[in-house]
Coordinates of C-alpha atoms and ligand atoms in Angstrom, one line a residue:
M134 CA 44.1 -31.9 26.0
P135 CA 44.1 -35.5 24.7
V136 CA 43.9 -35.6 20.9
S137 CA 40.6 -37.6 20.9
S138 CA 38.7 -34.8 22.7
V139 CA 39.8 -32.0 20.3
P140 CA 36.5 -30.4 19.1
T141 CA 35.8 -30.6 15.4
L142 CA 34.3 -28.0 13.2
H143 CA 31.8 -30.6 11.9
E144 CA 30.2 -31.0 15.4
L145 CA 29.1 -27.4 15.2
Y146 CA 26.7 -27.9 12.3
A147 CA 26.1 -31.7 11.7
G148 CA 23.0 -32.0 13.9
R149 CA 21.1 -29.2 12.1
A150 CA 21.3 -31.0 8.7
K151 CA 19.2 -33.9 9.8
T152 CA 15.9 -32.6 8.7
L153 CA 17.0 -31.3 5.3
G154 CA 17.3 -33.3 2.1
P155 CA 20.2 -33.0 -0.3
A156 CA 21.2 -29.5 -1.5
Q157 CA 19.8 -28.3 -4.8
I158 CA 21.7 -29.8 -7.7
W159 CA 22.1 -27.7 -10.9
P160 CA 22.4 -29.2 -14.3
E161 CA 26.0 -29.4 -15.5
H162 CA 27.2 -30.0 -19.0
E163 CA 26.2 -33.6 -18.9
G164 CA 27.4 -34.6 -22.4
D165 CA 24.8 -36.4 -24.3
L166 CA 22.4 -36.8 -21.3
I167 CA 18.9 -35.4 -21.9
T168 CA 17.5 -34.0 -18.7
L169 CA 13.7 -34.0 -18.4
A170 CA 14.2 -33.5 -14.6
Y171 CA 14.4 -29.8 -14.1
G172 CA 11.3 -27.6 -13.8
F173 CA 13.2 -24.7 -15.4
A174 CA 11.7 -22.1 -17.8
A175 CA 12.3 -22.3 -21.5
P176 CA 15.4 -20.1 -22.1
E177 CA 14.3 -19.1 -25.6
M178 CA 11.2 -17.5 -24.2
F179 CA 12.9 -15.0 -21.9
P180 CA 11.9 -11.5 -23.1
T181 CA 15.5 -10.2 -22.9
D182 CA 15.0 -7.1 -25.2
D183 CA 12.0 -5.9 -23.3
L184 CA 13.8 -6.5 -20.0
L185 CA 16.8 -4.6 -21.2
A186 CA 14.6 -1.7 -22.2
A187 CA 12.8 -1.7 -18.8
T188 CA 16.2 -1.8 -17.0
A189 CA 17.5 1.2 -19.1
E190 CA 14.4 3.2 -18.3
V191 CA 14.6 2.5 -14.6
L192 CA 18.3 3.5 -14.5
A193 CA 17.6 6.7 -16.5
E194 CA 14.5 7.8 -14.5
D195 CA 14.7 6.3 -11.1
A196 CA 18.3 5.4 -10.2
A197 CA 18.4 7.5 -7.0
E198 CA 15.7 5.5 -5.3
G199 CA 16.0 2.2 -7.2
L200 CA 19.7 1.7 -6.4
N201 CA 19.5 2.8 -2.7
Y202 CA 18.3 0.9 0.3
G203 CA 14.5 1.2 0.4
P204 CA 11.2 -0.6 0.3
S205 CA 9.9 -2.8 -2.5
Y206 CA 8.5 -0.5 -5.2
P207 CA 4.9 0.4 -4.4
G208 CA 4.1 0.2 -8.1
L209 CA 4.9 -3.5 -8.1
V210 CA 2.8 -4.1 -5.0
Q211 CA -0.1 -2.4 -6.8
L212 CA 0.5 -4.5 -9.9
V213 CA 0.1 -7.6 -7.7
V214 CA -3.0 -6.2 -6.1
D215 CA -4.5 -5.5 -9.6
R216 CA -3.7 -9.1 -10.7
M217 CA -5.4 -10.4 -7.6
H218 CA -8.5 -8.4 -8.4
A219 CA -8.5 -9.8 -11.9
Q220 CA -8.6 -13.3 -10.4
G221 CA -11.5 -12.3 -8.1
T222 CA -9.4 -12.1 -5.0
P223 CA -10.0 -8.9 -3.0
A224 CA -6.7 -7.3 -2.0
E225 CA -5.1 -4.0 -1.0
P226 CA -1.4 -3.1 -0.8
G227 CA -1.4 -4.1 2.9
N228 CA -2.4 -7.7 1.9
V229 CA 0.7 -8.2 -0.2
L230 CA 4.3 -9.0 0.6
I231 CA 7.0 -9.0 -2.1
A232 CA 9.7 -11.6 -1.5
Y233 CA 12.8 -13.1 -3.2
G234 CA 10.8 -15.7 -5.1
S235 CA 7.8 -17.5 -3.7
S236 CA 10.5 -19.8 -2.1
Q237 CA 11.2 -17.1 0.4
V238 CA 7.6 -16.9 1.4
L239 CA 7.5 -20.7 1.8
A240 CA 10.6 -20.5 4.0
L241 CA 9.1 -17.7 6.1
L242 CA 5.8 -19.7 6.7
P243 CA 7.2 -21.9 9.4
E244 CA 9.0 -19.0 11.1
V245 CA 5.5 -17.4 11.6
F246 CA 3.5 -20.5 12.3
V247 CA 5.5 -23.6 13.4
E248 CA 6.8 -24.6 16.8
P249 CA 8.6 -27.9 16.9
G250 CA 5.9 -30.7 17.0
D251 CA 3.1 -28.6 15.4
T252 CA 1.1 -30.4 12.7
V253 CA 1.3 -29.2 9.0
I254 CA -0.7 -31.0 6.3
V255 CA 0.9 -31.5 3.0
E256 CA -0.1 -33.2 -0.3
G257 CA 1.4 -36.4 -1.6
P258 CA 3.0 -35.9 -4.0
T259 CA 4.1 -32.3 -3.4
F260 CA 6.8 -29.7 -4.0
M261 CA 9.4 -30.8 -1.5
G262 CA 11.2 -27.5 -2.0
A263 CA 8.5 -26.0 0.3
V264 CA 7.9 -29.0 2.6
R265 CA 11.6 -29.2 3.5
H266 CA 11.3 -25.8 5.2
F267 CA 8.4 -27.0 7.3
A268 CA 10.3 -30.2 8.3
A269 CA 13.4 -28.2 9.2
A270 CA 11.3 -26.1 11.6
G271 CA 10.3 -29.3 13.4
A272 CA 6.7 -29.6 11.9
K273 CA 5.0 -33.0 12.1
L274 CA 4.0 -33.6 8.5
L275 CA 0.8 -35.4 7.7
T276 CA 0.2 -36.3 4.0
V277 CA -3.1 -36.3 2.1
N278 CA -3.0 -38.0 -1.2
V279 CA -3.5 -36.3 -4.6
D280 CA -5.5 -38.2 -7.1
D281 CA -6.2 -37.4 -10.8
H282 CA -8.2 -34.4 -9.7
G283 CA -5.8 -33.0 -7.1
L284 CA -6.1 -33.1 -3.3
D285 CA -8.4 -35.8 -2.0
V286 CA -10.7 -33.5 0.0
D287 CA -12.7 -36.5 1.5
A288 CA -9.4 -37.8 3.0
L289 CA -8.5 -34.3 4.2
E290 CA -11.9 -34.0 5.9
S291 CA -11.5 -37.3 7.8
M292 CA -7.9 -36.3 8.8
L293 CA -9.1 -33.0 10.2
R294 CA -11.9 -34.8 12.0
D295 CA -9.5 -37.3 13.6
L296 CA -7.1 -34.6 14.6
A297 CA -9.9 -32.5 16.1
K298 CA -11.0 -35.5 18.2
Q299 CA -7.4 -35.6 19.6
G300 CA -7.6 -31.9 20.3
K301 CA -5.1 -31.1 17.6
R302 CA -5.4 -28.2 15.2
P303 CA -2.9 -28.2 12.2
K304 CA -1.2 -24.9 11.6
F305 CA -1.7 -24.9 7.8
I306 CA -2.4 -27.0 4.8
Y307 CA 0.0 -26.6 1.9
T308 CA -1.6 -27.2 -1.5
I309 CA -1.0 -26.6 -5.2
P310 CA -4.5 -26.7 -6.6
T311 CA -3.7 -25.4 -10.1
F312 CA -1.4 -27.3 -12.4
H313 CA 0.2 -29.1 -9.6
N314 CA 4.0 -29.8 -9.2
P315 CA 4.6 -32.7 -9.8
S316 CA 1.3 -34.3 -10.8
G317 CA 0.0 -31.6 -13.2
T318 CA -3.5 -32.0 -11.7
L319 CA -6.2 -29.3 -11.5
L320 CA -8.5 -29.2 -8.5
P321 CA -12.1 -28.9 -9.7
L322 CA -14.4 -26.1 -8.4
E323 CA -16.4 -28.3 -6.2
R324 CA -13.3 -29.6 -4.3
R325 CA -12.0 -26.0 -4.1
Q326 CA -15.2 -24.9 -2.4
R327 CA -15.2 -27.8 0.1
L328 CA -11.5 -27.2 0.8
V329 CA -12.1 -23.5 1.8
E330 CA -15.2 -24.5 3.8
L331 CA -13.1 -27.1 5.7
A332 CA -10.4 -24.5 6.4
K333 CA -13.0 -22.3 8.0
E334 CA -14.8 -25.0 9.9
Y335 CA -11.6 -26.4 11.4
G336 CA -9.8 -23.1 11.7
V337 CA -6.8 -24.1 9.6
L338 CA -5.0 -21.8 7.2
V339 CA -4.8 -22.9 3.5
V340 CA -1.5 -22.0 1.8
E341 CA -2.4 -21.9 -1.9
D342 CA 0.8 -22.2 -4.0
D343 CA -0.2 -20.7 -7.4
A344 CA 3.2 -20.9 -9.1
Y345 CA 1.7 -22.3 -12.4
G346 CA -1.9 -20.9 -12.3
E347 CA -1.5 -18.5 -15.3
L348 CA 0.0 -21.2 -17.5
Y349 CA -3.2 -22.9 -18.8
F350 CA -3.3 -24.5 -22.2
E351 CA -7.0 -24.9 -22.9
N352 CA -9.5 -23.2 -20.5
P353 CA -8.8 -20.9 -17.7
P354 CA -8.8 -22.7 -14.3
P355 CA -11.6 -22.5 -11.8
P356 CA -11.4 -19.6 -9.3
R357 CA -8.4 -19.6 -7.1
L358 CA -8.9 -20.7 -3.5
S359 CA -8.1 -17.1 -2.5
A360 CA -11.1 -15.9 -4.6
L361 CA -13.4 -18.4 -2.8
N362 CA -12.7 -17.2 0.7
H363 CA -12.6 -13.6 1.8
D364 CA -12.1 -14.2 5.5
G365 CA -8.4 -14.6 5.5
W366 CA -8.3 -18.4 5.6
V367 CA -6.4 -18.6 2.3
L368 CA -2.9 -17.2 1.9
Q369 CA -1.9 -17.2 -1.8
V370 CA 1.8 -17.6 -2.7
G371 CA 2.7 -16.5 -6.2
T372 CA 5.7 -15.9 -8.4
F373 CA 7.1 -14.1 -11.5
S374 CA 9.4 -17.1 -12.0
K375 CA 7.1 -19.1 -14.3
I376 CA 5.5 -16.1 -16.2
L377 CA 8.7 -14.0 -16.6
A378 CA 12.0 -15.3 -15.3
P379 CA 13.1 -17.4 -12.3
G380 CA 16.4 -15.6 -12.1
L381 CA 14.7 -12.5 -11.0
R382 CA 13.9 -14.2 -7.7
M383 CA 10.6 -12.3 -7.4
G384 CA 7.5 -13.6 -5.8
W385 CA 4.7 -12.6 -3.4
A386 CA 2.3 -13.6 -0.7
C387 CA -1.2 -12.2 -0.7
G388 CA -3.6 -12.7 2.3
N389 CA -4.7 -11.5 5.7
H390 CA -3.1 -8.2 6.6
E391 CA -1.8 -9.4 10.0
I392 CA -0.3 -12.6 8.6
I393 CA 1.4 -10.5 5.9
Q394 CA 2.8 -8.2 8.6
R395 CA 4.1 -11.2 10.5
L396 CA 5.7 -12.6 7.4
H397 CA 7.3 -9.2 6.8
S398 CA 8.6 -9.0 10.4
F399 CA 10.4 -12.3 10.0
K400 CA 11.9 -11.2 6.6
L401 CA 14.8 -9.9 8.6
E402 CA 16.9 -8.6 5.7
G403 CA 14.1 -6.1 4.9
S404 CA 12.2 -5.4 1.7
S405 CA 12.9 -7.1 -1.6
G406 CA 14.9 -5.4 -4.3
P407 CA 14.0 -1.6 -4.7
Y408 CA 15.8 -1.9 -8.1
L409 CA 14.4 -5.2 -9.5
T410 CA 10.9 -4.5 -8.3
R411 CA 11.0 -1.3 -10.4
V412 CA 12.4 -3.2 -13.4
V413 CA 9.7 -5.9 -13.2
E414 CA 6.9 -3.3 -12.8
R415 CA 8.2 -1.3 -15.7
Y416 CA 8.5 -4.5 -17.8
C417 CA 4.9 -5.5 -17.0
A418 CA 3.4 -2.1 -17.9
D419 CA 1.3 -1.5 -21.0
G420 CA 0.0 -5.1 -21.2
R421 CA 3.5 -6.5 -22.0
L422 CA 3.3 -9.2 -19.3
A423 CA -0.2 -10.3 -20.4
R424 CA 1.0 -10.6 -24.0
H425 CA 4.1 -12.5 -22.9
I426 CA 1.9 -15.0 -20.9
E427 CA -0.1 -15.7 -24.0
E428 CA 3.1 -16.6 -25.8
L429 CA 4.2 -18.8 -23.0
R430 CA 0.9 -20.7 -23.0
A431 CA 1.3 -21.4 -26.7
A432 CA 4.9 -22.4 -26.4
Y433 CA 4.4 -24.7 -23.4
R434 CA 1.2 -26.2 -24.9
E435 CA 3.2 -27.2 -28.0
R436 CA 5.9 -28.9 -25.8
R437 CA 3.3 -30.7 -23.7
D438 CA 1.6 -32.0 -26.9
L439 CA 5.0 -33.1 -28.3
M440 CA 5.8 -35.0 -25.2
L441 CA 2.4 -36.7 -24.9
A442 CA 2.5 -37.7 -28.6
A443 CA 6.0 -39.2 -28.2
I444 CA 4.9 -41.1 -25.0
A445 CA 1.9 -42.5 -27.0
R446 CA 4.3 -43.7 -29.7
E447 CA 7.2 -45.0 -27.6
W448 CA 6.0 -46.3 -24.2
P449 CA 4.1 -49.4 -23.0
K450 CA 0.3 -48.7 -22.9
D451 CA -0.1 -49.7 -19.3
V452 CA 1.9 -46.6 -18.1
M453 CA -0.8 -44.1 -17.0
V454 CA 0.0 -40.6 -18.2
P455 CA -2.9 -38.1 -17.5
K456 CA -2.9 -35.0 -19.8
P457 CA -1.9 -31.9 -17.8
E458 CA -4.0 -28.9 -18.7
G459 CA -1.3 -26.4 -17.8
G460 CA 2.0 -26.0 -16.0
F461 CA 5.4 -27.6 -16.6
F462 CA 5.0 -31.3 -15.8
V463 CA 3.8 -34.7 -16.9
W464 CA 3.4 -37.3 -14.2
A465 CA 3.6 -40.9 -15.2
R466 CA 2.3 -43.8 -13.1
L467 CA 3.9 -47.2 -13.5
P468 CA 2.2 -50.6 -13.8
K469 CA 2.0 -52.5 -10.5
G470 CA 5.3 -53.9 -9.3
M471 CA 7.5 -51.6 -11.4
S472 CA 10.0 -49.2 -9.7
A473 CA 10.6 -45.6 -10.9
T474 CA 14.1 -45.7 -9.2
K475 CA 15.0 -48.8 -11.3
L476 CA 13.6 -47.3 -14.4
L477 CA 15.7 -44.1 -13.8
A478 CA 18.9 -46.2 -13.4
E479 CA 18.1 -47.9 -16.7
S480 CA 17.1 -44.6 -18.4
E481 CA 20.4 -43.0 -17.4
K482 CA 22.2 -45.8 -19.2
H483 CA 20.2 -44.7 -22.2
G484 CA 21.1 -41.1 -21.8
V485 CA 18.1 -39.5 -20.2
T486 CA 17.1 -38.5 -16.7
F487 CA 13.9 -37.5 -14.8
V488 CA 12.8 -37.3 -11.2
P489 CA 11.4 -40.5 -9.5
G490 CA 8.3 -40.0 -7.5
T491 CA 10.0 -40.7 -4.2
H492 CA 11.4 -37.1 -4.4
F493 CA 7.9 -35.7 -4.0
Y494 CA 6.6 -37.4 -0.9
A495 CA 7.2 -36.5 2.8
N496 CA 6.3 -40.1 3.8
G497 CA 8.6 -42.2 1.7
Q498 CA 6.0 -43.2 -1.0
G499 CA 6.2 -42.6 -4.7
D500 CA 8.4 -45.3 -6.3
D501 CA 5.4 -46.1 -8.5
A502 CA 5.5 -42.8 -10.4
F503 CA 7.9 -40.2 -11.9
R504 CA 7.9 -36.6 -13.1
L505 CA 9.0 -35.4 -16.5
S506 CA 9.4 -31.7 -17.3
F507 CA 8.6 -30.5 -20.8
S508 CA 9.3 -26.8 -20.0
F509 CA 13.1 -26.7 -20.3
V510 CA 14.7 -28.7 -23.1
P511 CA 14.2 -28.0 -26.8
H512 CA 11.6 -29.9 -28.9
Q513 CA 14.0 -32.5 -30.4
Q514 CA 15.3 -33.4 -26.9
I515 CA 11.8 -33.9 -25.7
E516 CA 11.2 -36.5 -28.5
D517 CA 14.6 -38.1 -28.1
G518 CA 14.3 -38.2 -24.3
I519 CA 10.9 -39.9 -24.4
A520 CA 12.2 -42.4 -27.0
R521 CA 15.2 -43.2 -24.8
I522 CA 12.9 -43.9 -21.8
G523 CA 10.9 -46.1 -24.1
A524 CA 14.1 -48.1 -24.8
A525 CA 14.7 -48.3 -21.1
F526 CA 11.2 -49.7 -20.6
R527 CA 11.9 -52.4 -23.1
T528 CA 14.9 -53.6 -21.2
M529 CA 12.8 -54.0 -18.1
V530 CA 10.1 -56.3 -19.3
Ligands
LIG278 C1 5.0 -25.4 -6.8 C2 6.1 -24.5 -6.7 N1 6.1 -23.5 -5.8 C3 7.2 -22.6 -5.7 C4 8.2 -22.7 -6.5 C5 9.4 -21.8 -6.3 O1 9.3 -20.7 -7.1 P1 10.2 -19.4 -7.0 O2 11.1 -19.3 -8.1 O3 9.2 -18.3 -7.0 O4 10.9 -19.4 -5.7 C6 8.3 -23.7 -7.5 C7 9.5 -23.8 -8.3 O5 9.7 -24.8 -9.0 C8 7.2 -24.6 -7.6 O6 7.2 -25.6 -8.5

């Protein structure tokens, strides 16, 4: 065989990578660099002693089932059901799937719903960690803008109307109505009601990603979309990552029984963690999770306030920074003509990093904005990081 025709290993996989973005990058020891980029939890807040106690209890009392193959612990399924009821969402155990993080549910969605070429509606900006799965399955992504109050429901309605005229029915709408990643926005009640009405009218599933819904800093948010529709048009995706610990990789989907069953049947490795589901349930018992969430709200509120106060001191006044009422993120909009990518390059020279807006759009927009996370780094680094970005701004004018 001539040398030039020797097959290469690379040819076996190169084509499949086209629809994916870069692999997840984890923070390394980056010297003096302050990272306001990562939406990680505050490490000081992990309830390690209580988790240790819950782990010991499970091992002492339930090791035979917890450590063997088996289903997710029914007690945790019931706990999710109870939490749904507390939000006003009717649910029974058959409406809940426990998964390895909400990311696993988001990855399963296209398995159940998407054939190559199918339409999926996403927000702009959005959490691309989810949207990349839809793209990889060959979905045609259509973007509806998010304004200061979340998804622009008028724009969604005209998109749905146009698609219907062409005889097209999107498979689902992926939305983060409560303390949005990255924009921090909160969808008001009236928009929520219209959104679920539109879903029903046009026959499109709404996937409500509620990753940050519990982390409100002032008032509780309006009812979840899943509480506003009881006919199965809303599938809620939730997670213990933001209210307990991301490293547990524990999340859920709650929705129509048949959809939950389909998701389960594509979860080919089987049920999630007999062991960890017991530990999480044991930890959450006796109101412990509720108390912990209260502490998290106070801790993250303090960080948000610190970041906003530093921004008010250190940055040009024409950078628009709405106050997020919950969640992990501040979203900054630049004055006309300024580029977030260029600001990032300048900021890195000053020893601070963040995520430019282009990372949050499926349609290439976003260089006029950027995301800062206040959840992860200690207080002093929040203040220093904002001051360093302020210095970067001053070199650009
Ligand atoms: C909006 C949103 N959804 C889902 C996730 C994934 O969370 P999990 O840890 O449950 O996979 C994240 C994580 O950052 C997120 O921001």
